[in-house]
PDB file of C-alpha atoms in Angstrom:
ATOM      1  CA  UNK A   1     -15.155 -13.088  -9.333  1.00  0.00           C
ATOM      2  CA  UNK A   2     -13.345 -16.064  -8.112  1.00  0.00           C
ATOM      3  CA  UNK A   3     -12.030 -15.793  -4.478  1.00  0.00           C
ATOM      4  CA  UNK A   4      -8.495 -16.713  -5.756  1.00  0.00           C
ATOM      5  CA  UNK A   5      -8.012 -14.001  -8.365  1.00  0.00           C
ATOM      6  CA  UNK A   6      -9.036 -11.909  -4.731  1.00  0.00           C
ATOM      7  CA  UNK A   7      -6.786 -13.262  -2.804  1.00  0.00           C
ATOM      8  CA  UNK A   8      -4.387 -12.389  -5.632  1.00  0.00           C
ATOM      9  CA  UNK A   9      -4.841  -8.070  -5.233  1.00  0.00           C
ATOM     10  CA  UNK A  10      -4.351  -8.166  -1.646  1.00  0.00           C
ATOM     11  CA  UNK A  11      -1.503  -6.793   0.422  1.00  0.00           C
ATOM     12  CA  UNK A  12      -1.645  -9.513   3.690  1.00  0.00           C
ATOM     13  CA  UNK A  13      -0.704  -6.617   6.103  1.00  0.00           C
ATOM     14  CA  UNK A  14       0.860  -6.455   9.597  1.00  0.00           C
ATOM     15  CA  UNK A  15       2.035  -3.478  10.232  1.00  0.00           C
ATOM     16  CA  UNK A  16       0.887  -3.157  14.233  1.00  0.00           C
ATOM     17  CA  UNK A  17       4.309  -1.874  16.218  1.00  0.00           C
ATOM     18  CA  UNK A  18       3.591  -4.782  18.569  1.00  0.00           C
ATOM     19  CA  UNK A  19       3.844  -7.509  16.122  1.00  0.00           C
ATOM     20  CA  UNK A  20       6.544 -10.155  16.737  1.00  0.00           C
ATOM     21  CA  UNK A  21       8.533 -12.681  15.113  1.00  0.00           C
ATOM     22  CA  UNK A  22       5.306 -15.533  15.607  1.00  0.00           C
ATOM     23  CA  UNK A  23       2.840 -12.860  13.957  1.00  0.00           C
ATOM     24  CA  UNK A  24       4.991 -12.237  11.111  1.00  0.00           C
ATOM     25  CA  UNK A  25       5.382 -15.884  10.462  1.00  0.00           C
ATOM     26  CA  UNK A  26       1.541 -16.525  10.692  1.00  0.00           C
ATOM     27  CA  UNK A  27       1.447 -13.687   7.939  1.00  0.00           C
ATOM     28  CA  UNK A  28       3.563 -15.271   5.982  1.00  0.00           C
ATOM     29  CA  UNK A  29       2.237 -19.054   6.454  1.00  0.00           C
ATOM     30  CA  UNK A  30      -1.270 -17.124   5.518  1.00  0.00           C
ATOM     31  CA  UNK A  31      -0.029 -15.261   2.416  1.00  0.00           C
ATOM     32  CA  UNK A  32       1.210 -18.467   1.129  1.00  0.00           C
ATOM     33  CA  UNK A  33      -1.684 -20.770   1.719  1.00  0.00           C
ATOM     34  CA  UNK A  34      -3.978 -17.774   0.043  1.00  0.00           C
ATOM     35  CA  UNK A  35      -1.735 -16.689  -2.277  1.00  0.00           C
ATOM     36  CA  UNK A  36      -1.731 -13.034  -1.673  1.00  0.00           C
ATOM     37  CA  UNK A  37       0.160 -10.465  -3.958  1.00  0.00           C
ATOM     38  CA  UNK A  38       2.068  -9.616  -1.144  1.00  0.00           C
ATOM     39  CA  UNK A  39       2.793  -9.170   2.580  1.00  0.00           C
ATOM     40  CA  UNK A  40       3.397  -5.955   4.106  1.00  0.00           C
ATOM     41  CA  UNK A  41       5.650  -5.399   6.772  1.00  0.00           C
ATOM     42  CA  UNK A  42       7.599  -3.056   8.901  1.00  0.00           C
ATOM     43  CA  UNK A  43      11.592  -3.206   7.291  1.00  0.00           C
ATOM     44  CA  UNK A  44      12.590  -4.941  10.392  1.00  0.00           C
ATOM     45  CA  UNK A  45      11.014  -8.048   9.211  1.00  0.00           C
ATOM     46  CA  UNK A  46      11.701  -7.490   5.492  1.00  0.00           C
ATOM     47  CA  UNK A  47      14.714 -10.323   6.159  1.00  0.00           C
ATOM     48  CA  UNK A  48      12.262 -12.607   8.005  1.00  0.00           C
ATOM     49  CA  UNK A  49       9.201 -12.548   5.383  1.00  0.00           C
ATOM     50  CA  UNK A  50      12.204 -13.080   2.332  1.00  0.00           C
ATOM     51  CA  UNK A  51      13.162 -16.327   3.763  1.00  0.00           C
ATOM     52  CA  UNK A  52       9.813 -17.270   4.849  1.00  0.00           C
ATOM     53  CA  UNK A  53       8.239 -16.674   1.072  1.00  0.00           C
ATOM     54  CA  UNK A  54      11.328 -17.549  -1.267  1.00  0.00           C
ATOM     55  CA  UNK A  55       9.655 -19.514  -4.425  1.00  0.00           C
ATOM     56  CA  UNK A  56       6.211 -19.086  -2.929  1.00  0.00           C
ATOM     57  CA  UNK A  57       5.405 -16.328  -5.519  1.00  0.00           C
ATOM     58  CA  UNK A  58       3.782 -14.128  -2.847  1.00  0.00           C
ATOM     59  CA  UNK A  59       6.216 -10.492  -2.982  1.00  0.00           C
ATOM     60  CA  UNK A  60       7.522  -8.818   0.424  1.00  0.00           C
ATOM     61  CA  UNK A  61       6.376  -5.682   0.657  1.00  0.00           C
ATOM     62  CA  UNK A  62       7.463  -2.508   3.576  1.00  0.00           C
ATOM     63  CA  UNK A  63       6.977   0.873   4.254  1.00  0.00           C
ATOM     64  CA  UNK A  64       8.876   3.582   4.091  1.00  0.00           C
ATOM     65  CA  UNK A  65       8.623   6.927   5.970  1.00  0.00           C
ATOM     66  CA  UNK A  66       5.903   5.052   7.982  1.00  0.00           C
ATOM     67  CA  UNK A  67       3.554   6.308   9.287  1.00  0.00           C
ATOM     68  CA  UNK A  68       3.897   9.981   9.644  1.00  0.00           C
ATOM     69  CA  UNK A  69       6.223  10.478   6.292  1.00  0.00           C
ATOM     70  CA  UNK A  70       7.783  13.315   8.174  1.00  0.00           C
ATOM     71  CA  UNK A  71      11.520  12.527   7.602  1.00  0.00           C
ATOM     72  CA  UNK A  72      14.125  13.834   5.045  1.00  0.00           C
ATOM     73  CA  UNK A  73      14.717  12.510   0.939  1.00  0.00           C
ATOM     74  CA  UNK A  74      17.841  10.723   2.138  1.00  0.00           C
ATOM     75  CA  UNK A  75      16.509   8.948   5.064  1.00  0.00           C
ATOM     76  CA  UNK A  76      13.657   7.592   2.893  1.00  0.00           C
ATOM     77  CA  UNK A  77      16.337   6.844   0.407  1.00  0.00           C
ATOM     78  CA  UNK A  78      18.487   4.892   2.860  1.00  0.00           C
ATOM     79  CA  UNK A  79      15.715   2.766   4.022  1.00  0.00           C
ATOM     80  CA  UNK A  80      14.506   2.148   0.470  1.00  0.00           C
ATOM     81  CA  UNK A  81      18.111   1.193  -0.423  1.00  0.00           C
ATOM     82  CA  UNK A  82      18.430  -1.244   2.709  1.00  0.00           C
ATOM     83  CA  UNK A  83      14.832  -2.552   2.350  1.00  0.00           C
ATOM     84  CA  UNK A  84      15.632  -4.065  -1.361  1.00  0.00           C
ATOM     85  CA  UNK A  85      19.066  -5.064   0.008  1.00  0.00           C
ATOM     86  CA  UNK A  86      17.058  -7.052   2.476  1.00  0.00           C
ATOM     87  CA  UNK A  87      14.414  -8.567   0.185  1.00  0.00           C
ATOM     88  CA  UNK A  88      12.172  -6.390  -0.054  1.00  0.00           C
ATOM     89  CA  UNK A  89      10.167  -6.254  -3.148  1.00  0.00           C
ATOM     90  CA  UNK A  90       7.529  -3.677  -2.803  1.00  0.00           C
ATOM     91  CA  UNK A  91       8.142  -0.096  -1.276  1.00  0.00           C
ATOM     92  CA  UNK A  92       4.921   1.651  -0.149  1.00  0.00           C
ATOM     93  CA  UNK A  93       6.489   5.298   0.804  1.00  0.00           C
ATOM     94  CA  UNK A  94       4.551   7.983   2.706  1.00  0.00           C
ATOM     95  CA  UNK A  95       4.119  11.434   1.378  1.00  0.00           C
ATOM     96  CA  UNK A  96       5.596  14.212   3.096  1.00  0.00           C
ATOM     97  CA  UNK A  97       2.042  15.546   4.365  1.00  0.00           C
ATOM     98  CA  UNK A  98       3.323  18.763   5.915  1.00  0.00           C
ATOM     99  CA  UNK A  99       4.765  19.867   2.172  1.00  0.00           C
ATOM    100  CA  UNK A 100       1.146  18.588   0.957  1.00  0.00           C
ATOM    101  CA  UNK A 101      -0.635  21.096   3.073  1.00  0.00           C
ATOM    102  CA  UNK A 102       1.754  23.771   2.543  1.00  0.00           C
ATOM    103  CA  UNK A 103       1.401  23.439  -1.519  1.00  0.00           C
ATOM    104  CA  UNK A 104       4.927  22.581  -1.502  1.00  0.00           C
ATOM    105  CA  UNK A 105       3.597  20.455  -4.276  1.00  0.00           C
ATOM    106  CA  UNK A 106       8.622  20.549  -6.090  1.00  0.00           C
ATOM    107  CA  UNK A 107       9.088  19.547  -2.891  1.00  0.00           C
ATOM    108  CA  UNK A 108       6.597  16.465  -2.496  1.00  0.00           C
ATOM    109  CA  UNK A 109       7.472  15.504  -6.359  1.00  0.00           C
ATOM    110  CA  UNK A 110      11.353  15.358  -5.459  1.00  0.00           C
ATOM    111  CA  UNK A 111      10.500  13.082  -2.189  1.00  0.00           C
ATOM    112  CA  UNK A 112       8.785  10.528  -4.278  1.00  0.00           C
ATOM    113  CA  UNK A 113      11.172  10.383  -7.319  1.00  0.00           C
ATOM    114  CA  UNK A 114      14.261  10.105  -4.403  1.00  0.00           C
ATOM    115  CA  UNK A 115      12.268   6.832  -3.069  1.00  0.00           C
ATOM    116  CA  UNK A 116      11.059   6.182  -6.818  1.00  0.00           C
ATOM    117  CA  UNK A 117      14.750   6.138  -8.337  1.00  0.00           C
ATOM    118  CA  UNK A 118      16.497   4.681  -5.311  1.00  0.00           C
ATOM    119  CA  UNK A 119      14.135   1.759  -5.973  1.00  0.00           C
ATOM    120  CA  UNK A 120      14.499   1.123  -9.324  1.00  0.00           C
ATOM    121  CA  UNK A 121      18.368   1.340  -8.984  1.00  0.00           C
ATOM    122  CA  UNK A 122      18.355  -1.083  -5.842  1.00  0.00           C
ATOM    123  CA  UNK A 123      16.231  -2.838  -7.733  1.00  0.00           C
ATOM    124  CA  UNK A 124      18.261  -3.329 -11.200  1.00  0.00           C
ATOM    125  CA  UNK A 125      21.464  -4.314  -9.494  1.00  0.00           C
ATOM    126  CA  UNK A 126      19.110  -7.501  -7.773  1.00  0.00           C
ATOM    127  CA  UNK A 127      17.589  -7.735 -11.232  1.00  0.00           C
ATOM    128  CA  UNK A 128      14.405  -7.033 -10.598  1.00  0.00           C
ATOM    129  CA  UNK A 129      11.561  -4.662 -10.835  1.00  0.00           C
ATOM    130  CA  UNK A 130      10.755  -2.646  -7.727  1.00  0.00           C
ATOM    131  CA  UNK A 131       6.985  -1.865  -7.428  1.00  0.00           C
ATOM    132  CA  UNK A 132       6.776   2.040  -5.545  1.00  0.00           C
ATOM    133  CA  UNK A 133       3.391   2.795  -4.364  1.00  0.00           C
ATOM    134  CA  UNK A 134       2.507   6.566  -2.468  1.00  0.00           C
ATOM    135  CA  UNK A 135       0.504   6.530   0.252  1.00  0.00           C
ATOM    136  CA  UNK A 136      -0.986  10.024   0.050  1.00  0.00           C
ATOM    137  CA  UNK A 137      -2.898   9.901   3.949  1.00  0.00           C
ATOM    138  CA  UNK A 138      -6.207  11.214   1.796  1.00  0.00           C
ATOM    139  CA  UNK A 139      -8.289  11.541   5.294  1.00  0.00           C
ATOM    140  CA  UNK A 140      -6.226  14.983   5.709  1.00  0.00           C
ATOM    141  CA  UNK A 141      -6.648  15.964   1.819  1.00  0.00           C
ATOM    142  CA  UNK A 142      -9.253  18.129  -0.052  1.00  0.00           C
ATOM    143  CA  UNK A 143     -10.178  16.251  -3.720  1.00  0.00           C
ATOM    144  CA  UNK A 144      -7.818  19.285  -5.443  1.00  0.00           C
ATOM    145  CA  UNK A 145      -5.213  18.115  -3.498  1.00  0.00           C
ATOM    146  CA  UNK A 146      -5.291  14.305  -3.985  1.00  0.00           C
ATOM    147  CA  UNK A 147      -5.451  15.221  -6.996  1.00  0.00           C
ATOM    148  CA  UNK A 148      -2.360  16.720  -7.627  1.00  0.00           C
ATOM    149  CA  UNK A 149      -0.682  14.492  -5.547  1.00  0.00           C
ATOM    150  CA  UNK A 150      -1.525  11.740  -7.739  1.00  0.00           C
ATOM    151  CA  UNK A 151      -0.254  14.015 -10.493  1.00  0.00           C
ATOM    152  CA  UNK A 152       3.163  14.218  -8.877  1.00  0.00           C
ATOM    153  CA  UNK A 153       3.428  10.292  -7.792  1.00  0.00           C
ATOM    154  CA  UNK A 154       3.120   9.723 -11.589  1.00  0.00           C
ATOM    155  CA  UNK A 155       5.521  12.287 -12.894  1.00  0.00           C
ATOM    156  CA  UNK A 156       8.369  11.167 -10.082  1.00  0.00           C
ATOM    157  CA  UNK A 157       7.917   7.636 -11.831  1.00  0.00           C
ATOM    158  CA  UNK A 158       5.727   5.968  -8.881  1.00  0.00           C
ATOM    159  CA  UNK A 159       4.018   3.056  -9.945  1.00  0.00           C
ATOM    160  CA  UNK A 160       0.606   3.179  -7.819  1.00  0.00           C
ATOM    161  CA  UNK A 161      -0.875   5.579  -5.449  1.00  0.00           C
ATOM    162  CA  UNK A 162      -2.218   4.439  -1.870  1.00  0.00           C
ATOM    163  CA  UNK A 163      -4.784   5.878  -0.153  1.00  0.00           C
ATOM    164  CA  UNK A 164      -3.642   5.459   3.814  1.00  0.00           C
ATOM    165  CA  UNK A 165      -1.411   4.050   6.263  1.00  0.00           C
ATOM    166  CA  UNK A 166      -4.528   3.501   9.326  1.00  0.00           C
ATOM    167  CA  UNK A 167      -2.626   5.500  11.520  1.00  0.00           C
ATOM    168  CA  UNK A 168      -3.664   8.962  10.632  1.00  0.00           C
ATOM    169  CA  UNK A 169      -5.519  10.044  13.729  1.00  0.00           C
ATOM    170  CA  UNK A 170      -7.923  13.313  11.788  1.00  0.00           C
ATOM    171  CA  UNK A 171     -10.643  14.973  14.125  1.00  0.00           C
ATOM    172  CA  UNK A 172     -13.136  17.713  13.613  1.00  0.00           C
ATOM    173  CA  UNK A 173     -13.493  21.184  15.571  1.00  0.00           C
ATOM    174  CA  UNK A 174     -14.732  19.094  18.934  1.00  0.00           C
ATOM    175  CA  UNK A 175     -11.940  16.933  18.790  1.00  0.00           C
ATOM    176  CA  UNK A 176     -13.683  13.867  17.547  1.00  0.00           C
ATOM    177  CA  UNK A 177     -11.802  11.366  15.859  1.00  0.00           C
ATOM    178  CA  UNK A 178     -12.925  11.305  11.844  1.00  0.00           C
ATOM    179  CA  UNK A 179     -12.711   8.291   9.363  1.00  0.00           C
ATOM    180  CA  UNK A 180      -8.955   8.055   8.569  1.00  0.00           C
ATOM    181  CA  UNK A 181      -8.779   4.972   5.999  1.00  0.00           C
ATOM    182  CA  UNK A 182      -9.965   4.065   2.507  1.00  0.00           C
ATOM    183  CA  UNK A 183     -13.158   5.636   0.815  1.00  0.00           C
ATOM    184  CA  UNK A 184     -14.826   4.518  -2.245  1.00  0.00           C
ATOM    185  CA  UNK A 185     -15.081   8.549  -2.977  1.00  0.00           C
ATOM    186  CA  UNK A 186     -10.968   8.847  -2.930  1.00  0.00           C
ATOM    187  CA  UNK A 187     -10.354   5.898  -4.506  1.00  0.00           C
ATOM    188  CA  UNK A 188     -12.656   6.549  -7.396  1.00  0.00           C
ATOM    189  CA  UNK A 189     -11.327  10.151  -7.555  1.00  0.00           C
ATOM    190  CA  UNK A 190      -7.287   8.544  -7.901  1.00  0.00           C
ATOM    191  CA  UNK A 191      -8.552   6.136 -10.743  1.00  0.00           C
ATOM    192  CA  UNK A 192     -10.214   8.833 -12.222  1.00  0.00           C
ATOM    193  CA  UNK A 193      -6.647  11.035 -11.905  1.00  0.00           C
ATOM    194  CA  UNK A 194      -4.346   8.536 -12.781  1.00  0.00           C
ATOM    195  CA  UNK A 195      -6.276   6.525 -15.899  1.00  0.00           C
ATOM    196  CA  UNK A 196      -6.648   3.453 -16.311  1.00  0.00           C
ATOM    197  CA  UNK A 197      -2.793   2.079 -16.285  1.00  0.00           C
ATOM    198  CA  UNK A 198      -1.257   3.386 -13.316  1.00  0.00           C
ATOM    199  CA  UNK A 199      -1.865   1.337  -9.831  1.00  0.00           C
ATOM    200  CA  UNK A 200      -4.479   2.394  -7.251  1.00  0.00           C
ATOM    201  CA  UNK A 201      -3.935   0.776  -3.871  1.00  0.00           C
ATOM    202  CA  UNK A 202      -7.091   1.103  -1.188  1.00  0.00           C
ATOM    203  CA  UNK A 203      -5.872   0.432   1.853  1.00  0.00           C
ATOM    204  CA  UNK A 204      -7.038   1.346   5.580  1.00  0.00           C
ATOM    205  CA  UNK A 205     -10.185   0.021   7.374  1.00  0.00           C
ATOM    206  CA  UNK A 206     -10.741  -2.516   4.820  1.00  0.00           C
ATOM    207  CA  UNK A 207     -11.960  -5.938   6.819  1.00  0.00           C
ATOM    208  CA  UNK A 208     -14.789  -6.967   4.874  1.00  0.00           C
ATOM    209  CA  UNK A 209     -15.703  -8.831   1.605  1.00  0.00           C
ATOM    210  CA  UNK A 210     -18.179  -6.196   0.722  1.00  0.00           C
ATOM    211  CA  UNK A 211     -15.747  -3.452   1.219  1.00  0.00           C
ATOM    212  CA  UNK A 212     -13.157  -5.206  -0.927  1.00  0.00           C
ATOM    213  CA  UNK A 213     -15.630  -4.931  -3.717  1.00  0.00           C
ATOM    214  CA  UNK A 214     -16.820  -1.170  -3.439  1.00  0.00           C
ATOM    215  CA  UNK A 215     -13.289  -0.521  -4.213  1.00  0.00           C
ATOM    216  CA  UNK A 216     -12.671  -2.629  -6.645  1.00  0.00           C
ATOM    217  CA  UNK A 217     -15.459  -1.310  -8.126  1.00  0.00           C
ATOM    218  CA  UNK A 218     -14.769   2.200  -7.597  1.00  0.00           C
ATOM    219  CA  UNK A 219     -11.315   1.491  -9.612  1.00  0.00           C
ATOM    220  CA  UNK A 220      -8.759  -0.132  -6.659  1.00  0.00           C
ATOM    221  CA  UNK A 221      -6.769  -3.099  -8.498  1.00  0.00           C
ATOM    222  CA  UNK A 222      -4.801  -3.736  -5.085  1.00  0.00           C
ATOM    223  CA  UNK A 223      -6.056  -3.721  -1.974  1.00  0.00           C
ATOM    224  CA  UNK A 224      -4.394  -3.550   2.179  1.00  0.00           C
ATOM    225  CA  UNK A 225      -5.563  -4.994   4.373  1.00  0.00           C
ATOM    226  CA  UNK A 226      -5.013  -7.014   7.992  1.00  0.00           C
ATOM    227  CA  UNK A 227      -8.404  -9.295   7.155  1.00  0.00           C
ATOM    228  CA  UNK A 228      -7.302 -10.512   3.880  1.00  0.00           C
ATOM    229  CA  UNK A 229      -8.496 -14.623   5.002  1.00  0.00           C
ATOM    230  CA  UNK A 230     -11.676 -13.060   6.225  1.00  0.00           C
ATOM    231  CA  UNK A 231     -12.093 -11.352   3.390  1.00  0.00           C
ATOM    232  CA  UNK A 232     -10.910 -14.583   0.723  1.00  0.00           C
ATOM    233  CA  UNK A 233     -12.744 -16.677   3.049  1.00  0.00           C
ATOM    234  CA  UNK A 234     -16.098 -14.619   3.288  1.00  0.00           C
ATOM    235  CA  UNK A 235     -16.086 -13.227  -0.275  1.00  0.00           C
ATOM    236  CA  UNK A 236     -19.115 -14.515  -2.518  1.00  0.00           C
ATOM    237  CA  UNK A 237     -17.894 -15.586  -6.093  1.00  0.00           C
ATOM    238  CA  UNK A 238     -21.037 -13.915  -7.679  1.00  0.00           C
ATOM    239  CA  UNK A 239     -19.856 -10.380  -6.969  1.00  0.00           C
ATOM    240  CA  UNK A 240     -18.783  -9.133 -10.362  1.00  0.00           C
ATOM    241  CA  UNK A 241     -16.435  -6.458 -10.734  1.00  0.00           C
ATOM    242  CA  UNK A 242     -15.567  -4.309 -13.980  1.00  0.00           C
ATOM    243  CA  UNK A 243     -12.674  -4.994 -15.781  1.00  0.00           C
ATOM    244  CA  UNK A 244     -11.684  -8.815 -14.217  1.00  0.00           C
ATOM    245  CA  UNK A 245     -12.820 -12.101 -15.318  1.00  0.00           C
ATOM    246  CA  UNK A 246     -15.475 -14.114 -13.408  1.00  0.00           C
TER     247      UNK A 246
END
């Protein structure tokens, strides 16, 4: 697999609270010069990253509900609506976890088709497609629950599902901090749930080439990620993943 059709699945994220202005440029200079899909931002610098990409090709991408996904509908829906006002042409939303846990499984559904349907209409007066992706936090999920949480993203209209912010913090009994990013195990579980024609984003403590590959292997056709020109500039062309030309 060539390393541009790579570089051409992967989210160029910065999504650290401490990033400035010079950092978000970088991003941007990067995600052009590599040709990302996309870079993915905090909706400050939605504004910033639109004039820094316009007729690169490269999308702007932010987060909503980020990281915790612990606010109301209508906030997400405000920040969704402002976000595509301000250039934004990706929305990766975060599930409201606490409904997850609690089965609440109308509730979650209605959260994502707010964000889903607020997109697509901010989206059609621009005259464009908005791209919703649903970051599901699957470090804190059981496999029945990804599961139907992937079932809800696609009834609500979603077009991928996500497996993690990074900033979920998940420990065990002794208070040990746990894994709390991508696995080739989730990832192959949401392809599995989804089929073959809905999105699968793996995204969280992805930094190397040979990572990149287990999950596009396991069934990821985007991947997030902070290393994305170590990853393009490490990867080895005769990796061959299913499903994409050499």
């Amino acid at each position: 697999m060539k390393k541009e059709k790579v570089a051409s699945l992967i989210d160029h994220t910065m999504l650290a609270q401490t990033a400035g202005i010079r950092e978000i440029t970088r991003l941007c200079q990067e995600a052009k010069k590599y040709k990302f899909a996309s870079v993915c931002v905090n909706p400050f610098y939605v504004p910033v990253c639109k004039r820094e990409l316009e007729f690169s090709g490269v999308k702007v991408c932010t987060v909503i509900g980020f990281p915790l996904g612990a606010v109301s509908t209508q906030d997400k829906k405000n920040e969704t609506m402002q976000a595509v006002m301000n250039g934004a042409d990706e929305i990766d939303m975060v599930i409201n976890l606490g409904s997850v846990l609690d089965c609440r499984f109308g509730e979650v559904e209605l959260d994502i088709a707010g964000v889903t349907e607020e997109a697509h209409f901010a989206g059609a007066q621009l005259g464009k497609k908005i791209v919703v992706k649903v970051i599901l936090e699957t470090c804190y999920l059981t496999d029945n629950l990804i599961d139907t949480c992937c079932l809800c993203a696609k009834r609500a209209g979603a077009d991928f599902v996500k497996t993690s912010t990074g900033f979920a913090t998940p420990k065990d009994a002794e208070g040990k901090l746990l894994p709390n990013g991508a696995s080739v195990h989730s990832v192959e579980l949401m392809r599995r749930v989804v089929g073959p024609d809905f999105g699968v984003k793996a995204s969280g403590g992805i930094r190397s080439a040979r990572m990149t590959a287990d999950m596009l292997i396991a069934g990821a056709n985007r991947i997030g990620s902070s290393c994305g020109v170590q990853i393009v500039e490490s990867w080895d062309e005769s990796i061959v993943i299913p499903g994409y030309d050499i």
